[in-house]
C-alpha cells in the first residue's frame, strides 16, 4: 500500500482504465451533471469536470462562482443535489468523506486548519501514523517537516507559526496522506512573494515527483500561470471555459466575467 | 531520562540500564497526552500508592471503607476525563451509565446471591453501562448531533432516567427477587464476591478497599497507555478539530462512539462498585446534583489529565465528606465557579506548567516532559 | 366531556408552566449564547422574595410580586457583572495582578453551563442555610373551576393567559423598542454591532437583567401554588431548558411552539398514564426533536422559509 516516495513511483492505488471503446484513459476524477443547491440558490450547476492522473488543474473564476463548493462536493463535505462523482472509475457520490480520503483524495482548506495547540511534530504525525510505525514513521515525519521548510520547528505549537508556515505545514500534512488527488483552496492567499514562490515550487515538485494530481483554487494569476497545466474557469456555478493558461488569459469573455459583465 | 532517545510505540530503546524493563514499560504510558514522564514523578506515584495501601492499617477498617467510596468515584471521574478531556464530548450523562450498571448489578446479584452469580452481576453491570453508552452514542453521533447538543441530550437522558426510576415503586417493578423500589431504591444488594461456591473471595470492608485500589491503579495505567497510543492521538485530534480529522481519513463518528462506550464501561465499573459498597442503589444517582459532580471533579482537577481527574475526585469527595452537609455543597459550588471562570484547565495542568517553568528557570536542561525537548513528545 | 375539559386544563397549565419557565432562559440563550443552569434558582429568588414580601412585610400580592421581579432583576445584574461577563473580577484582577483574570462566558455554551451550575449549587445551599428548609406558602388565590366531579385551580389556568400576554409583550419589546433593535443586532453579529456603535456590553447586561426579571416574574406568579423549598427551581429548570433548546433561536416563536408541543405531550401522557410518564414523554420528545431538528423548531422553519422564498 505504501508507495516508494523516494523514487517517485506513482501510487499503486490508481491504474489507468480501459474505456469501453478500447481507449486507455487515465481519468482520475470525473463529475457528471453535478449540481448543488442551497435553498433556492444554485451554487454548482450541471458541472462536468474531469481530472487526469498527475494533472495540475487550476480552478479560477469570480467570487461566488462555486469553486469552493465544487471542491467540497469532491471531498464529500457536501452532498450533491443531483449528479454523480466518479473516482478511479468508481461511483463515490454516496461515499463518506473520511473514506474518500482513504481512497486517495486529500484537501487543504481555505482557512489554515492545523491543530493549533499541538506541536508541528504532533501535527504531522497524525496523518503519517496511519501509514507507518516505528522508525519508518519517524523518518516520514522528519521528511515531511523538512519538505515544509519547518526543520527546527518540530516542538513549536502550530498556532505560533506564521500564516505561510501554516500553509506549508498543512500542505505537507495533506501530502503525507499519499493522495492521488490533492485539492488546494487558495493556498497562497495572504502570503508574500517569497512564500508564494515556495508554495508554487512545492506544488510543482509534488506534482512532478510524486505524481499527485492537483486541483488548485487561486486568484493570483501569476501563481496560476506558473503551476497550471490546464485551467478551468467557473462562472455562476457552471464551467465557463477550459484551456491552457495562455488561452484563458487571452479570452475576452473571461475578462468580461471578471469585470462583472455577463455573456 | 537523559539516555532515552526518540522512542516509538513499540518496545523501548536498548537502554541496558538496571531499570530497562521499567523504562520499556514507561514508554507505553508516557506521552504528550498525560502529565508526569520523569523518574521523580513515578517515584512519587509509587509512594502515593504505597501510602494508600498503608492507609487502612493506620485509620482502621471503618475509615478505610469510607475512603474506598472516593476511590470508587474516581472511576466515574476518569470516565468523564476520557470522553470530555480527550475526545471533547462534554457529557452530563456519565451517571446514566453509572446508575444503569449499579441497578443491573443489583438486580442480578440479588437474584443470584452466590459468588458465581455476583461475579456474573459484576460483569453484567459493566456491560450494561457500556451498552447504554453505545446505544446513546450511536443515536447521537451517527445522527449528526454535535457539540453542546450532545451535552444537552446527555443531560436530558439523566433526567429521563431519574423520572423513570423514581416511579418504579410498585410491585410490578420487580425483576425476579429484586424490587426496583422507586424513590426508595433497591436495598440488600450483596457485597462483591468473585469465584464459585467453595473457591470464592468475598470482599468485606478492607478487602474491598484493596480491590478498588488495585483496580484503580490498573485502570489509571491502562488509560494512560490508551491516550498516549496512536488511537489516543486520534482522540485528541477529534477533540481539537473534528472536521479536519475527518479529512485525514479517520472515521470520526466511530472514534467518538468507541470512546463514549469505553467511558460508559468505566462509569459502569464505578456504578457496580458503588452498589456493592453501599449494598444499595437509588434514583438519587440520576439526580442533577450528582450528575454534575463528575463535571466538577474533572473541571477542578483538569479534564485533560487523567491524574487530575482521579486526584480531584478523591480530594473533593474527601473534602465534601469531611465538611459534611450543607456547607460542603456551597463550598463545592464556589469551587466550581472559581475554577471554570479563573482556571478552566484545572489544577494539575497549572501545577505542571509551574513546575516546568521552575525547572527551566533554574537553569538546568529542559526537563524530560517540557515541550522544548522533542524526544519525549515524539511517537 | 369532563375528561376533555381535564385535558384542556392540563394542557393550558402545562403550556403556561413551560412558557413562563422558559421565557427568561430563551432570551439569555438566544441573545448572549449563555446557558444559565441557575435559571431555576432565579425563579426561586423571585418566588421567595414575593413570599417574604407578602407574608413578612405584609404587602398585597400584586405589589409583592413586583418586589419579587425587581429583586431578581437586581440579583441578575450582579450575577452578570461578576460571573457572566467577568467585569468585576477583571477589574479587581487588573488592580491587583495587572491583568484580566476571567473571560466572559458569552457564546461559551459548555462553560456557561458548568459555571452557572456552580452558581446554582451556591444559591440553593445559600438559601437553605439562611432561610431554612422551607417557607410558608402564600395561599392560592381565585379558587377552583368545578365541572362534573372534577375541579381545577382557576389561578393556574389563568396563568396560561398571562403566558400568552408575556409572549406578546416580549415580541413587542424585541421589535418595537430601541433595546430590541440593539439586542437583535448583537445576536446577528456582535462585532458588526459594536462597529455600528451599539454598546454590546450594555446590551448584554440589560438582556441578562431582563431574563432574570422574567425568571423572577415566573417565580412570583407561581409562588402561591408551589411548595417553598430552596430546591424548587429544579422542577422549572428542566422544562425551561428543554423548551428553549427545542424551540430554537427564535425567542418568541420558538418558546410558543415548544411550549405548545411539549405542553400537549405532557398533558396527554399525564392524562392517560400518569404525571411521571407525562414528564418522561416530554423529555423523550425533546431528545428526539434535538436529534432530528438540531436547530430547534424555529431553526428548521427558518431553513424551510429560505428554501421556499428563493426556490419559487
Coordinates of C-alpha atoms in Angstrom, one line a residue, chain C residues 12-311:
Chain C
X12 CA -53.2 25.1 29.5
X13 CA -51.5 24.6 32.8
X14 CA -48.5 22.8 31.2
X15 CA -48.3 25.3 28.3
X16 CA -48.2 28.2 30.8
X17 CA -45.7 26.5 33.0
X18 CA -43.3 25.8 30.2
X19 CA -43.6 29.2 28.5
X20 CA -43.2 31.1 31.8
X21 CA -40.3 28.9 32.9
X22 CA -38.6 29.2 29.5
X23 CA -39.1 32.9 28.7
X24 CA -36.1 34.3 30.6
X25 CA -33.8 31.5 29.7
X26 CA -34.7 31.8 26.0
X27 CA -33.8 35.4 25.9
X28 CA -30.5 34.9 27.5
X29 CA -29.6 31.9 25.4
X30 CA -30.8 33.5 22.2
X31 CA -29.0 36.8 22.6
X32 CA -26.0 36.0 24.7
X33 CA -25.2 32.4 23.8
X34 CA -25.2 31.6 27.5
X35 CA -27.0 28.7 29.1
X36 CA -27.9 29.6 32.6
X37 CA -28.3 26.5 34.6
X38 CA -29.0 28.6 37.6
X39 CA -32.2 29.8 35.9
X40 CA -34.3 27.7 38.2
X41 CA -32.7 29.4 41.2
X42 CA -33.5 32.8 39.8
X43 CA -37.1 31.7 39.7
X44 CA -36.7 30.6 43.3
X45 CA -35.4 34.0 44.2
X46 CA -38.5 35.6 42.7
X47 CA -40.7 33.2 44.5
X48 CA -39.0 33.6 47.8
X49 CA -38.9 37.4 47.5
X50 CA -42.6 37.5 46.7
X51 CA -43.5 35.2 49.5
X52 CA -41.4 37.2 52.1
X53 CA -42.8 40.5 50.8
X54 CA -46.3 39.2 51.1
X55 CA -46.1 37.2 54.4
X56 CA -43.5 39.1 56.3
X57 CA -43.8 42.6 55.0
X58 CA -47.5 42.4 54.6
X59 CA -47.6 43.8 51.0
X60 CA -50.6 42.9 48.9
X61 CA -49.9 40.1 46.5
X62 CA -49.6 42.2 43.2
X63 CA -47.1 44.5 44.9
X64 CA -45.3 41.6 46.5
X65 CA -44.9 40.1 43.0
X66 CA -43.4 43.4 41.8
X67 CA -40.9 43.2 44.6
X68 CA -40.1 39.7 43.5
X69 CA -39.4 40.8 40.0
X70 CA -37.2 43.7 41.0
X71 CA -35.2 41.7 43.5
X72 CA -34.5 39.1 40.9
X73 CA -33.6 41.6 38.3
X74 CA -31.1 43.2 40.6
X75 CA -29.6 39.9 41.5
X76 CA -29.3 39.1 37.9
X77 CA -27.4 42.3 37.3
X78 CA -24.9 41.3 40.0
X79 CA -24.5 37.8 38.5
X80 CA -24.0 39.3 35.1
X81 CA -21.3 41.6 36.3
X82 CA -19.5 39.0 38.4
X83 CA -19.9 35.7 36.7
X84 CA -21.1 36.1 33.1
X85 CA -19.1 39.0 31.8
X86 CA -16.4 38.8 34.5
X87 CA -16.2 42.6 34.7
X88 CA -15.9 42.8 38.4
X89 CA -13.3 40.0 38.9
X90 CA -11.4 41.5 36.0
X91 CA -11.5 45.0 37.5
X92 CA -10.1 43.6 40.7
X93 CA -7.6 41.5 38.8
X94 CA -6.3 44.4 36.9
X95 CA -5.8 46.4 40.1
X96 CA -4.2 43.5 42.0
X97 CA -2.4 41.4 39.3
X98 CA -2.3 43.9 36.4
X99 CA -4.3 41.7 34.1
X100 CA -7.7 40.2 33.4
X101 CA -8.4 37.0 35.3
X102 CA -11.5 35.7 33.6
X103 CA -13.0 35.5 30.2
X104 CA -16.6 36.4 29.6
X105 CA -19.0 33.4 29.2
X106 CA -20.7 34.7 26.0
X107 CA -21.0 32.1 23.3
X108 CA -19.3 29.6 25.5
X109 CA -22.2 27.2 25.9
X110 CA -20.5 24.3 27.7
X111 CA -18.5 26.5 30.0
X112 CA -21.5 28.7 30.9
X113 CA -23.4 25.5 31.8
X114 CA -20.7 24.4 34.1
X115 CA -20.2 27.8 35.7
X116 CA -23.9 28.5 36.2
X117 CA -24.3 25.1 37.7
X118 CA -21.8 26.0 40.4
X119 CA -23.8 29.2 40.9
X120 CA -27.0 27.3 41.3
X121 CA -25.4 25.0 43.9
X122 CA -24.3 28.0 45.9
X123 CA -27.7 29.6 45.6
X124 CA -29.7 26.6 46.7
X125 CA -27.4 25.9 49.6
X126 CA -27.1 29.6 50.5
X127 CA -30.8 30.0 50.7
X128 CA -31.2 26.8 52.7
X129 CA -28.6 27.9 55.2
X130 CA -30.0 31.4 55.6
X131 CA -33.8 30.9 55.3
X132 CA -34.1 27.3 56.4
X133 CA -35.6 24.2 54.7
X134 CA -38.9 25.7 53.7
X135 CA -41.1 28.8 53.9
X136 CA -44.8 29.1 54.5
X137 CA -46.7 29.3 51.3
X138 CA -48.9 32.1 50.1
X139 CA -52.4 30.8 49.6
X140 CA -53.6 30.2 46.0
X141 CA -56.0 33.0 45.0
X142 CA -59.1 32.7 42.9
X143 CA -60.4 29.3 44.0
X144 CA -61.3 26.5 41.6
X145 CA -63.3 25.8 38.5
X146 CA -65.7 22.9 39.1
X147 CA -67.1 20.7 36.4
X148 CA -68.6 17.3 36.7
X149 CA -66.8 15.6 39.5
X150 CA -63.6 17.4 38.9
X151 CA -62.1 20.8 39.7
X152 CA -59.1 22.6 38.6
X153 CA -57.3 25.6 40.0
X154 CA -58.6 28.7 38.2
X155 CA -55.4 30.5 39.0
X156 CA -53.2 28.1 37.2
X157 CA -55.5 28.2 34.2
X158 CA -55.3 31.9 34.3
X159 CA -51.6 31.7 34.1
X160 CA -52.0 30.4 30.5
X161 CA -53.4 33.8 29.6
X162 CA -50.6 35.5 31.4
X163 CA -48.1 33.4 29.5
X164 CA -49.6 34.5 26.2
X165 CA -49.6 38.1 27.3
X166 CA -46.0 37.7 28.2
X167 CA -45.1 36.3 24.8
X168 CA -46.9 39.2 23.1
X169 CA -45.1 41.7 25.3
X170 CA -41.7 40.2 24.6
X171 CA -42.4 40.2 20.9
X172 CA -43.3 43.9 21.0
X173 CA -40.2 44.6 23.1
X174 CA -37.9 43.0 20.6
X175 CA -39.5 44.5 17.5
X176 CA -40.6 47.9 18.7
X177 CA -38.1 49.2 21.2
X178 CA -34.6 50.5 20.8
X179 CA -33.3 47.9 23.1
X180 CA -34.9 45.2 21.0
X181 CA -33.2 46.5 17.9
X182 CA -29.9 46.6 19.6
X183 CA -30.3 43.2 21.0
X184 CA -31.2 41.6 17.7
X185 CA -28.2 43.3 16.0
X186 CA -26.0 41.9 18.7
X187 CA -27.3 38.4 18.1
X188 CA -26.6 38.6 14.4
X189 CA -23.0 39.7 14.7
X190 CA -21.7 41.4 17.8
X191 CA -18.5 42.7 16.1
X192 CA -20.6 44.5 13.5
X193 CA -23.0 45.7 16.0
X194 CA -20.2 47.2 18.0
X195 CA -18.7 48.8 14.9
X196 CA -22.1 50.4 14.3
X197 CA -21.9 52.0 17.8
X198 CA -24.1 49.5 19.7
X199 CA -22.8 49.2 23.2
X200 CA -22.8 45.5 23.3
X201 CA -21.8 45.3 26.9
X202 CA -24.8 47.4 28.0
X203 CA -27.0 45.3 25.8
X204 CA -25.8 42.1 27.3
X205 CA -26.2 43.5 30.8
X206 CA -29.7 44.6 30.0
X207 CA -30.5 41.3 28.4
X208 CA -29.4 39.3 31.4
X209 CA -31.3 41.6 33.8
X210 CA -34.4 41.2 31.6
X211 CA -34.0 37.5 31.5
X212 CA -33.6 37.5 35.3
X213 CA -36.6 39.7 35.7
X214 CA -38.7 37.3 33.7
X215 CA -37.5 34.4 35.8
X216 CA -38.4 36.5 38.9
X217 CA -41.8 37.1 37.3
X218 CA -42.3 33.4 36.9
X219 CA -41.3 32.8 40.5
X220 CA -43.6 35.5 41.7
X221 CA -46.5 34.1 39.7
X222 CA -46.0 30.5 40.9
X223 CA -45.2 31.4 44.5
X224 CA -48.8 30.9 45.6
X225 CA -49.1 27.5 44.0
X226 CA -45.9 25.6 44.9
X227 CA -44.1 24.4 47.9
X228 CA -41.5 26.9 49.0
X229 CA -38.3 24.9 49.3
X230 CA -34.8 26.1 48.3
X231 CA -34.7 23.4 45.6
X232 CA -38.0 24.5 43.9
X233 CA -36.1 25.8 40.9
X234 CA -35.2 22.3 39.8
X235 CA -38.7 21.5 38.5
X236 CA -38.7 24.7 36.4
X237 CA -35.2 24.3 35.0
X238 CA -35.8 21.0 33.3
X239 CA -38.9 22.2 31.4
X240 CA -37.3 25.6 30.7
X241 CA -34.2 24.2 29.4
X242 CA -35.8 21.6 27.2
X243 CA -38.3 24.1 25.7
X244 CA -35.5 26.6 24.9
X245 CA -33.5 24.0 23.1
X246 CA -36.4 22.5 21.2
X247 CA -37.7 26.0 20.4
X248 CA -34.6 27.1 18.7
X249 CA -33.1 30.5 18.1
X250 CA -36.4 32.3 17.6
X251 CA -37.1 33.6 21.1
X252 CA -40.8 34.3 21.0
X253 CA -42.0 31.9 18.3
X254 CA -39.7 29.1 19.5
X255 CA -40.9 29.3 23.1
X256 CA -44.5 29.4 22.0
X257 CA -44.2 26.4 19.6
X258 CA -42.1 24.4 22.0
X259 CA -44.5 25.2 24.9
X260 CA -47.4 24.2 22.7
X261 CA -45.8 20.9 21.6
X262 CA -44.3 19.8 24.8
X263 CA -47.2 21.0 26.8
X264 CA -49.6 19.0 24.7
X265 CA -47.5 15.9 25.0
X266 CA -47.0 16.3 28.7
X267 CA -50.8 16.8 29.2
X268 CA -51.7 13.9 27.0
X269 CA -49.5 11.4 28.7
X270 CA -50.2 12.7 32.2
X271 CA -53.9 12.4 31.5
X272 CA -53.6 8.9 30.1
X273 CA -50.8 7.3 32.1
X274 CA -49.7 9.5 35.0
X275 CA -47.6 12.5 35.8
X276 CA -44.3 10.7 35.8
X277 CA -44.9 9.4 32.3
X278 CA -46.1 12.8 31.2
X279 CA -42.7 14.1 32.2
X280 CA -40.8 11.2 30.6
X281 CA -42.7 11.7 27.4
X282 CA -41.8 15.4 27.4
X283 CA -38.2 14.6 27.9
X284 CA -38.0 11.9 25.3
X285 CA -39.8 14.1 22.8
X286 CA -37.1 16.7 23.5
X287 CA -34.3 14.2 22.8
X288 CA -35.9 13.0 19.6
X289 CA -36.5 16.6 18.4
X290 CA -32.9 17.5 19.1
X291 CA -31.7 14.6 17.1
X292 CA -33.8 15.3 14.1
X293 CA -34.1 19.1 14.3
X294 CA -30.9 20.2 15.9
X295 CA -31.6 23.8 15.3
X296 CA -34.9 23.6 17.1
X297 CA -38.3 24.2 15.6
X298 CA -37.6 27.8 14.6
X299 CA -34.3 26.9 13.1
X300 CA -36.0 24.4 11.0
X301 CA -38.7 26.8 10.0
X302 CA -36.1 29.4 9.0
X303 CA -34.5 26.9 6.7
X304 CA -37.8 26.0 5.2
X305 CA -38.7 29.6 4.6
X306 CA -35.3 30.2 2.9
X307 CA -35.9 27.3 0.6
X308 CA -39.4 28.4 -0.3
X309 CA -38.6 32.1 -0.8
X310 CA -35.7 31.6 -3.1
X311 CA -36.8 28.4 -4.8

